Amino acid sequence: MSFDVEAVRAQFPILHRRVNGGELVYLDNGASSQKPQRVIDEVARYYREFNSNIHRGVHHLSQQATEAYEHARETVRAHINAEHAREVLFTGGTTHGINLVASAWGRRHLSRGDEVLVTAMEHHSNIVPWQLICEERGAKLRVLPVNRAGELVMDELEKLLTARTRMVALAHVSNSLGTINPVARVIEMAHARGAAVLVDGAQAAPHLQLDVRELGADFYAFSGHKVFAPTGIGALYGKLELLEDMPPYQGGGEMIERVTFDKTTFADLPHKFEAGTPNIAGGIGLGAALHWFGELDADAVAAHEQDLLAYATGRLKEIERLSIIGTARDKACVISFVLEGAHPSDVGALLNQQGVAVRTGHHCTQPLMDFYGISGTVRASFALYNNRADADALAAGVARAAKMLA
Ligand code: PMP
């Protein structure tokens, strides 16, 4: 199998619309990806044909919706190669997944003097929940540094993993830099010291083949909307024994076995962590998206994205006064850059005039921006449906902006 980018583009209706007089060049995939027709259709079909609440319904629609929702869970399980479907929790997204672990796991496992290790390139979603629980439990947050290329300083990891380290939480792929972190190695080293590891897979899910068992991750969180699925849905993988041992995160319907005013007992996994009516359409959409994604030749997709990364990087490097932030050897197709003398948001606004969508600012990684001594970057983040013409449009737009903002 090979990868036909034009055939893939044809499946994304939004890519055919025009913005500001030009054809849309969508390079903000790190923030949220577009959706293929198949996903849009599956979500619409749920609302059209069997919309109803799941799990306790005796009627036909409820049973059909339950089946579709649980089938989607099984699709997620297979996609990430988890052993059991009950190790897959539906969440609202990566942020929700990390908060769930920080709160429920943290309450059980963190006490005074314990340490949680994050990295200097984390998204605020993988910093703040840990800060909150550390404060509550009297634990300390430690930070693994990065080098100027935007790679983890692995020599420091050995020193930072102490007898008090209980959790290491890190991104699989950096949203601001594109760095692909050596998570398997980090997990191996953390486990050797008895620490658990949570991987923030928000940016890895659309680019890499995920295998939680091969990685050995204890927890793995990602968002649907970055992987061609709807917003408001995501998944959290947790190892069975860890999830079983954790107290519930939120209380409510769906997550109980029996409620009395004296005592409540909780439902089995995964429902113990899924209080309230879930995002049924979102779950079905996530299943459809991963099914769609899984049908593509993953190696060919990776080769296409690496080609785009090299091509777009080369084109941008031709522009004077432009510096790329994040030059790790192992990178996903994300290019952050600054133009000397120009504010990132001005560059973004000029690109928008030509229908080129990028993101500007700190990308929810303020500590990382502080490390580089900048307030933000312009970030072009590619998806599998982007092509060389998109990279050309970006380079032309940035060259124009560089002239105008000189
Ligand atoms: N982690 C990383 C690395 C991200 O890029 C993002 C989204 N920008 C998140 C976490 C948070 O994802 P969400 O907003 O979908 O919860």
Short mmCIF file of C-alpha atoms and ligand atoms in Angstrom, two decimals:
data_model
loop_
_atom_site.label_atom_id
_atom_site.label_comp_id
_atom_site.label_asym_id
_atom_site.label_seq_id
_atom_site.Cartn_x
_atom_site.Cartn_y
_atom_site.Cartn_z
CA MET A 1 0.00 0.00 0.00
CA SER A 2 1.16 3.53 -0.55
CA PHE A 3 -0.21 6.88 0.43
CA ASP A 4 -2.21 9.01 -1.99
CA VAL A 5 -2.47 12.41 -0.33
CA GLU A 6 -4.90 13.77 -2.93
CA ALA A 7 -7.27 10.84 -2.37
CA VAL A 8 -7.12 11.50 1.37
CA ARG A 9 -7.69 15.26 0.91
CA ALA A 10 -10.80 14.49 -1.12
CA GLN A 11 -12.33 12.89 1.99
CA PHE A 12 -12.12 16.11 4.02
CA PRO A 13 -14.88 18.48 2.85
CA ILE A 14 -13.55 21.48 4.76
CA LEU A 15 -10.28 21.44 2.84
CA HIS A 16 -12.19 22.51 -0.24
CA ARG A 17 -13.53 25.73 1.18
CA ARG A 18 -11.97 29.11 0.52
CA VAL A 19 -10.79 31.55 3.17
CA ASN A 20 -10.06 35.20 2.45
CA GLY A 21 -10.19 34.56 -1.27
CA GLY A 22 -7.64 31.75 -1.23
CA GLU A 23 -7.96 27.99 -0.93
CA LEU A 24 -7.76 27.02 2.73
CA VAL A 25 -4.27 25.98 3.80
CA TYR A 26 -4.89 24.40 7.15
CA LEU A 27 -1.72 24.16 9.22
CA ASP A 28 -3.22 24.33 12.71
CA ASN A 29 -3.61 20.60 13.17
CA GLY A 30 -1.74 20.64 16.46
CA ALA A 31 -4.63 22.62 17.90
CA SER A 32 -7.34 20.54 16.22
CA SER A 33 -7.53 18.37 13.12
CA GLN A 34 -10.21 18.34 10.43
CA LYS A 35 -12.72 15.48 10.11
CA PRO A 36 -13.17 13.09 7.22
CA GLN A 37 -16.63 12.61 5.71
CA ARG A 38 -16.80 9.13 7.25
CA VAL A 39 -16.63 10.55 10.78
CA ILE A 40 -19.12 13.30 10.02
CA ASP A 41 -21.49 10.68 8.58
CA GLU A 42 -21.17 8.31 11.53
CA VAL A 43 -21.95 11.06 14.04
CA ALA A 44 -24.92 12.22 11.95
CA ARG A 45 -26.13 8.63 11.60
CA TYR A 46 -26.16 8.22 15.39
CA TYR A 47 -28.37 11.29 15.78
CA ARG A 48 -30.52 10.36 12.81
CA GLU A 49 -31.06 6.69 13.53
CA PHE A 50 -30.46 5.64 17.14
CA ASN A 51 -29.91 8.66 19.39
CA SER A 52 -30.69 7.68 22.99
CA ASN A 53 -29.01 7.24 26.36
CA ILE A 54 -26.87 4.17 26.85
CA HIS A 55 -26.30 1.29 29.29
CA ARG A 56 -29.50 1.00 31.25
CA GLY A 57 -32.05 1.17 28.47
CA VAL A 58 -34.21 -1.81 27.69
CA HIS A 59 -35.45 -0.38 24.43
CA HIS A 60 -34.06 -0.93 20.96
CA LEU A 61 -32.45 2.48 20.39
CA SER A 62 -30.68 2.42 23.74
CA GLN A 63 -29.33 -1.03 23.03
CA GLN A 64 -28.13 0.04 19.59
CA ALA A 65 -26.45 3.14 20.99
CA THR A 66 -24.83 1.12 23.79
CA GLU A 67 -23.50 -1.36 21.29
CA ALA A 68 -22.07 1.38 19.07
CA TYR A 69 -20.46 3.14 22.04
CA GLU A 70 -18.90 -0.04 23.42
CA HIS A 71 -17.82 -1.04 19.93
CA ALA A 72 -15.99 2.29 19.75
CA ARG A 73 -14.24 1.49 23.02
CA GLU A 74 -13.09 -1.78 21.49
CA THR A 75 -11.80 0.15 18.43
CA VAL A 76 -9.78 2.41 20.73
CA ARG A 77 -8.44 -0.64 22.59
CA ALA A 78 -7.28 -2.26 19.37
CA HIS A 79 -5.83 1.00 18.05
CA ILE A 80 -3.57 1.48 21.07
CA ASN A 81 -3.06 -2.27 21.59
CA ALA A 82 -4.35 -2.32 25.16
CA GLU A 83 -5.02 -5.77 26.53
CA HIS A 84 -8.53 -5.16 27.86
CA ALA A 85 -11.33 -2.82 26.76
CA ARG A 86 -11.94 -1.99 30.43
CA GLU A 87 -8.50 -0.38 30.53
CA VAL A 88 -9.86 2.24 28.11
CA LEU A 89 -11.79 5.09 29.70
CA PHE A 90 -13.65 7.60 27.59
CA THR A 91 -12.82 11.13 28.69
CA GLY A 92 -13.47 14.63 27.44
CA GLY A 93 -9.92 14.78 26.09
CA THR A 94 -6.29 14.76 27.17
CA THR A 95 -6.77 17.44 29.83
CA HIS A 96 -9.58 15.48 31.45
CA GLY A 97 -7.54 12.25 31.32
CA ILE A 98 -4.52 13.81 33.01
CA ASN A 99 -6.67 15.46 35.68
CA LEU A 100 -8.34 12.13 36.35
CA VAL A 101 -5.00 10.42 36.94
CA ALA A 102 -3.46 13.30 38.92
CA SER A 103 -6.49 13.44 41.15
CA ALA A 104 -7.51 9.80 41.60
CA TRP A 105 -4.08 8.15 41.39
CA GLY A 106 -2.44 11.08 43.20
CA ARG A 107 -4.80 10.93 46.16
CA ARG A 108 -3.92 7.27 46.65
CA HIS A 109 -0.21 7.34 45.93
CA LEU A 110 1.27 10.74 46.79
CA SER A 111 2.24 11.80 50.26
CA ARG A 112 4.48 14.40 51.88
CA GLY A 113 7.95 14.52 50.36
CA ASP A 114 7.06 12.38 47.33
CA GLU A 115 8.05 13.68 43.91
CA VAL A 116 6.35 14.00 40.54
CA LEU A 117 8.65 14.56 37.59
CA VAL A 118 7.48 16.43 34.50
CA THR A 119 9.57 17.81 31.64
CA ALA A 120 10.33 21.39 30.66
CA MET A 121 8.41 21.01 27.40
CA GLU A 122 5.04 19.97 28.88
CA HIS A 123 1.74 21.50 27.88
CA HIS A 124 0.06 23.31 30.78
CA SER A 125 -2.37 20.37 30.86
CA ASN A 126 0.47 18.15 32.00
CA ILE A 127 1.84 20.63 34.53
CA VAL A 128 -1.04 22.29 36.36
CA PRO A 129 -2.96 19.13 37.40
CA TRP A 130 0.28 17.85 38.96
CA GLN A 131 0.94 21.16 40.68
CA LEU A 132 -2.55 21.06 42.18
CA ILE A 133 -2.28 17.53 43.52
CA CYS A 134 1.32 18.05 44.72
CA GLU A 135 0.18 21.05 46.71
CA GLU A 136 -2.70 19.11 48.18
CA ARG A 137 -0.57 16.11 49.13
CA GLY A 138 2.61 17.93 50.14
CA ALA A 139 4.55 16.44 47.25
CA LYS A 140 7.17 18.16 45.11
CA LEU A 141 7.14 18.84 41.39
CA ARG A 142 10.52 18.32 39.70
CA VAL A 143 11.39 19.23 36.13
CA LEU A 144 13.52 17.37 33.61
CA PRO A 145 15.30 19.99 31.47
CA VAL A 146 15.49 20.22 27.69
CA ASN A 147 18.44 21.35 25.56
CA ARG A 148 18.37 24.15 22.97
CA ALA A 149 17.41 21.70 20.24
CA GLY A 150 14.33 20.86 22.25
CA GLU A 151 15.36 17.37 23.34
CA LEU A 152 15.10 15.96 26.84
CA VAL A 153 18.41 15.95 28.68
CA MET A 154 18.43 12.25 29.34
CA ASP A 155 21.62 12.36 31.48
CA GLU A 156 19.66 14.43 33.98
CA LEU A 157 16.90 11.87 34.17
CA GLU A 158 19.12 9.43 36.02
CA LYS A 159 19.76 12.08 38.71
CA LEU A 160 16.18 13.31 38.93
CA LEU A 161 14.71 9.85 39.41
CA THR A 162 15.03 9.44 43.15
CA ALA A 163 13.67 7.02 45.71
CA ARG A 164 10.85 9.57 46.22
CA THR A 165 9.78 9.77 42.55
CA ARG A 166 6.30 8.32 42.31
CA MET A 167 5.22 9.56 38.90
CA VAL A 168 6.86 10.70 35.67
CA ALA A 169 4.49 12.58 33.36
CA LEU A 170 5.68 13.51 29.90
CA ALA A 171 4.56 14.25 26.38
CA HIS A 172 5.10 11.64 23.70
CA VAL A 173 5.36 14.46 21.14
CA SER A 174 5.83 18.13 22.03
CA ASN A 175 3.06 20.38 20.71
CA SER A 176 5.34 23.42 20.51
CA LEU A 177 8.49 21.83 19.12
CA GLY A 178 7.43 18.60 17.46
CA THR A 179 10.07 16.65 19.41
CA ILE A 180 9.31 12.93 19.61
CA ASN A 181 10.48 11.96 23.08
CA PRO A 182 12.17 8.63 23.86
CA VAL A 183 9.25 7.58 26.03
CA ALA A 184 10.04 3.86 25.99
CA ARG A 185 13.46 4.60 27.51
CA VAL A 186 11.97 7.01 30.07
CA ILE A 187 9.41 4.39 31.06
CA GLU A 188 12.08 1.74 31.44
CA MET A 189 14.20 4.01 33.67
CA ALA A 190 11.20 5.18 35.72
CA HIS A 191 9.99 1.64 36.26
CA ALA A 192 13.47 0.58 37.37
CA ARG A 193 13.04 3.13 40.21
CA GLY A 194 9.48 2.06 40.97
CA ALA A 195 7.81 5.17 39.51
CA ALA A 196 4.68 5.10 37.37
CA VAL A 197 4.56 6.90 34.02
CA LEU A 198 1.79 8.91 32.37
CA VAL A 199 2.27 9.69 28.71
CA ASP A 200 0.49 12.70 27.22
CA GLY A 201 -0.23 11.38 23.75
CA ALA A 202 -2.23 14.38 22.50
CA GLN A 203 0.22 15.15 19.69
CA ALA A 204 1.44 11.60 19.14
CA ALA A 205 -1.96 10.09 18.37
CA PRO A 206 -2.35 11.74 14.93
CA HIS A 207 1.22 10.96 13.86
CA LEU A 208 2.55 7.77 15.45
CA GLN A 209 1.43 4.18 15.71
CA LEU A 210 0.46 3.74 19.34
CA ASP A 211 1.20 0.58 21.30
CA VAL A 212 0.75 1.06 25.03
CA ARG A 213 1.91 -2.48 25.79
CA GLU A 214 5.11 -2.18 23.81
CA LEU A 215 5.79 1.20 25.46
CA GLY A 216 4.94 -0.16 28.89
CA ALA A 217 3.05 3.05 29.77
CA ASP A 218 1.01 2.98 32.96
CA PHE A 219 -1.30 5.70 31.67
CA TYR A 220 -1.70 7.10 28.16
CA ALA A 221 -4.02 10.05 27.42
CA PHE A 222 -5.11 11.53 24.11
CA SER A 223 -7.82 13.73 22.58
CA GLY A 224 -10.21 12.76 19.82
CA HIS A 225 -10.32 16.15 18.13
CA LYS A 226 -6.63 16.03 17.23
CA VAL A 227 -7.00 12.61 15.64
CA PHE A 228 -9.80 13.31 13.14
CA ALA A 229 -12.62 12.77 15.66
CA PRO A 230 -15.07 15.24 17.23
CA THR A 231 -14.27 17.61 20.09
CA GLY A 232 -15.23 16.78 23.66
CA ILE A 233 -14.10 13.16 23.52
CA GLY A 234 -10.82 11.46 24.28
CA ALA A 235 -9.45 8.31 25.82
CA LEU A 236 -7.37 7.43 28.81
CA TYR A 237 -5.61 4.10 28.96
CA GLY A 238 -4.62 2.82 32.38
CA LYS A 239 -3.15 -0.50 33.42
CA LEU A 240 -5.88 -2.65 34.91
CA GLU A 241 -4.32 -3.09 38.34
CA LEU A 242 -3.69 0.65 38.65
CA LEU A 243 -7.20 1.64 37.62
CA GLU A 244 -8.73 -0.98 39.90
CA ASP A 245 -6.77 0.35 42.83
CA MET A 246 -7.71 4.01 42.23
CA PRO A 247 -10.65 5.71 43.97
CA PRO A 248 -13.33 7.22 41.71
CA TYR A 249 -12.61 10.62 40.21
CA GLN A 250 -16.15 11.96 40.08
CA GLY A 251 -19.35 10.65 41.60
CA GLY A 252 -22.73 10.36 39.91
CA GLY A 253 -24.82 8.11 37.73
CA GLU A 254 -23.21 5.35 35.63
CA MET A 255 -20.31 4.91 38.06
CA ILE A 256 -22.15 3.21 40.90
CA GLU A 257 -23.10 -0.36 41.72
CA ARG A 258 -25.42 0.36 44.67
CA VAL A 259 -26.23 3.61 46.43
CA THR A 260 -27.62 4.01 49.91
CA PHE A 261 -27.30 7.02 52.19
CA ASP A 262 -24.91 5.03 54.39
CA LYS A 263 -22.61 3.72 51.70
CA THR A 264 -22.14 3.53 47.97
CA THR A 265 -20.33 0.80 46.10
CA PHE A 266 -18.88 1.47 42.69
CA ALA A 267 -19.31 -0.03 39.26
CA ASP A 268 -16.59 -2.11 37.67
CA LEU A 269 -14.14 -0.69 35.18
CA PRO A 270 -14.38 1.25 32.99
CA HIS A 271 -17.66 2.69 34.33
CA LYS A 272 -16.22 3.52 37.76
CA PHE A 273 -14.50 6.48 36.05
CA GLU A 274 -17.31 7.47 33.73
CA ALA A 275 -19.82 9.33 35.87
CA GLY A 276 -22.84 10.84 34.14
CA THR A 277 -24.19 10.53 30.63
CA PRO A 278 -21.13 10.35 28.41
CA ASN A 279 -20.44 11.96 25.06
CA ILE A 280 -22.10 9.16 23.12
CA ALA A 281 -21.87 10.78 19.68
CA GLY A 282 -18.25 11.71 20.41
CA GLY A 283 -17.35 8.16 21.38
CA ILE A 284 -18.93 6.83 18.21
CA GLY A 285 -17.08 9.51 16.23
CA LEU A 286 -13.78 8.60 17.87
CA GLY A 287 -14.30 4.97 16.98
CA ALA A 288 -15.07 5.93 13.38
CA ALA A 289 -12.00 8.19 13.20
CA LEU A 290 -9.59 5.58 14.53
CA HIS A 291 -11.12 2.98 12.25
CA TRP A 292 -10.62 5.33 9.29
CA PHE A 293 -7.07 6.18 10.37
CA GLY A 294 -6.24 2.51 10.98
CA GLU A 295 -7.11 1.60 7.41
CA LEU A 296 -4.29 3.77 6.10
CA ASP A 297 -0.80 2.40 5.64
CA ALA A 298 0.88 3.79 8.77
CA ASP A 299 4.41 3.54 7.37
CA ALA A 300 3.39 5.36 4.22
CA VAL A 301 1.68 8.08 6.29
CA ALA A 302 4.84 8.49 8.38
CA ALA A 303 6.99 8.71 5.25
CA HIS A 304 4.64 11.32 3.76
CA GLU A 305 4.75 13.41 6.95
CA GLN A 306 8.54 13.16 7.22
CA ASP A 307 8.83 14.26 3.59
CA LEU A 308 6.59 17.24 4.35
CA LEU A 309 8.61 18.10 7.44
CA ALA A 310 11.90 18.09 5.54
CA TYR A 311 10.43 19.96 2.58
CA ALA A 312 8.68 22.67 4.63
CA THR A 313 11.69 23.09 6.92
CA GLY A 314 13.90 23.59 3.87
CA ARG A 315 11.53 26.14 2.37
CA LEU A 316 11.28 28.13 5.61
CA LYS A 317 15.04 28.11 6.11
CA GLU A 318 15.39 30.05 2.86
CA ILE A 319 13.74 33.03 4.59
CA GLU A 320 16.09 35.57 6.15
CA ARG A 321 15.71 36.38 9.86
CA LEU A 322 13.72 33.21 10.45
CA SER A 323 14.80 30.81 13.20
CA ILE A 324 13.23 27.45 13.80
CA ILE A 325 12.53 26.69 17.44
CA GLY A 326 12.82 22.96 18.00
CA THR A 327 15.40 21.15 15.95
CA ALA A 328 15.37 17.73 17.59
CA ARG A 329 16.67 14.81 15.55
CA ASP A 330 13.41 12.98 16.02
CA LYS A 331 10.49 15.24 15.12
CA ALA A 332 6.86 15.01 14.11
CA CYS A 333 5.60 17.36 11.40
CA VAL A 334 5.40 20.49 13.56
CA ILE A 335 7.46 23.57 12.78
CA SER A 336 7.68 26.44 15.25
CA PHE A 337 9.57 29.52 14.25
CA VAL A 338 10.22 33.16 15.02
CA LEU A 339 10.97 36.01 12.64
CA GLU A 340 13.46 38.47 14.05
CA GLY A 341 11.80 41.85 14.64
CA ALA A 342 8.25 40.57 14.00
CA HIS A 343 5.63 39.61 16.54
CA PRO A 344 4.33 36.05 15.97
CA SER A 345 0.71 37.22 15.99
CA ASP A 346 1.43 39.75 13.21
CA VAL A 347 2.95 36.97 11.11
CA GLY A 348 -0.10 34.82 11.81
CA ALA A 349 -2.49 37.62 10.86
CA LEU A 350 -0.69 38.19 7.55
CA LEU A 351 -0.76 34.47 6.80
CA ASN A 352 -4.48 34.43 7.53
CA GLN A 353 -5.02 37.11 4.90
CA GLN A 354 -3.91 34.49 2.40
CA GLY A 355 -6.00 31.68 3.81
CA VAL A 356 -3.09 30.06 5.69
CA ALA A 357 -4.13 28.96 9.17
CA VAL A 358 -1.35 28.68 11.74
CA ARG A 359 -1.24 29.18 15.50
CA THR A 360 0.79 31.84 17.24
CA GLY A 361 1.65 32.40 20.88
CA HIS A 362 2.96 30.26 23.71
CA HIS A 363 0.97 27.15 22.73
CA CYS A 364 0.15 26.51 26.43
CA THR A 365 3.84 25.90 27.11
CA GLN A 366 4.88 29.08 28.90
CA PRO A 367 7.76 27.50 30.86
CA LEU A 368 9.21 26.26 27.56
CA MET A 369 8.91 29.72 26.02
CA ASP A 370 10.66 31.13 29.11
CA PHE A 371 13.48 28.64 28.55
CA TYR A 372 13.94 29.95 25.00
CA GLY A 373 13.54 33.55 26.19
CA ILE A 374 10.67 34.25 23.81
CA SER A 375 7.01 35.10 24.31
CA GLY A 376 5.81 32.75 21.62
CA THR A 377 6.30 31.30 18.15
CA VAL A 378 4.45 30.87 14.91
CA ARG A 379 3.57 27.19 14.69
CA ALA A 380 2.73 25.36 11.50
CA SER A 381 1.49 21.89 12.39
CA PHE A 382 0.81 19.50 9.53
CA ALA A 383 -1.53 16.54 9.24
CA LEU A 384 -1.49 13.62 6.87
CA TYR A 385 -3.79 15.48 4.44
CA ASN A 386 -1.38 18.37 3.97
CA ASN A 387 0.75 18.43 0.86
CA ARG A 388 3.78 20.21 -0.57
CA ALA A 389 1.54 22.92 -2.01
CA ASP A 390 0.52 23.76 1.58
CA ALA A 391 4.18 24.04 2.54
CA ASP A 392 4.79 26.29 -0.49
CA ALA A 393 1.85 28.52 0.46
CA LEU A 394 3.21 28.77 4.01
CA ALA A 395 6.71 29.66 2.82
CA ALA A 396 5.40 32.25 0.35
CA GLY A 397 3.18 33.78 3.03
CA VAL A 398 5.98 33.96 5.59
CA ALA A 399 8.38 35.47 3.02
CA ARG A 400 5.75 38.13 2.29
CA ALA A 401 5.23 38.76 6.00
CA ALA A 402 8.99 39.06 6.51
CA LYS A 403 9.15 41.78 3.87
CA MET A 404 6.11 43.64 5.18
CA LEU A 405 7.21 43.51 8.80
CA ALA A 406 10.85 44.42 8.10
N1 PMP B 1 -1.12 18.01 25.75
C1 PMP B 1 -0.62 18.40 24.57
C2 PMP B 1 0.77 18.02 24.21
C3 PMP B 1 -1.42 19.14 23.70
O1 PMP B 1 -0.94 19.55 22.53
C4 PMP B 1 -2.75 19.46 24.09
C5 PMP B 1 -3.65 20.29 23.19
N2 PMP B 1 -3.06 21.45 22.69
C6 PMP B 1 -3.21 19.00 25.31
C7 PMP B 1 -2.37 18.28 26.12
C8 PMP B 1 -4.61 19.29 25.77
O2 PMP B 1 -5.51 18.66 24.94
P1 PMP B 1 -7.08 18.96 25.07
O3 PMP B 1 -7.20 20.45 25.03
O4 PMP B 1 -7.67 18.28 23.89
O5 PMP B 1 -7.53 18.39 26.37
#
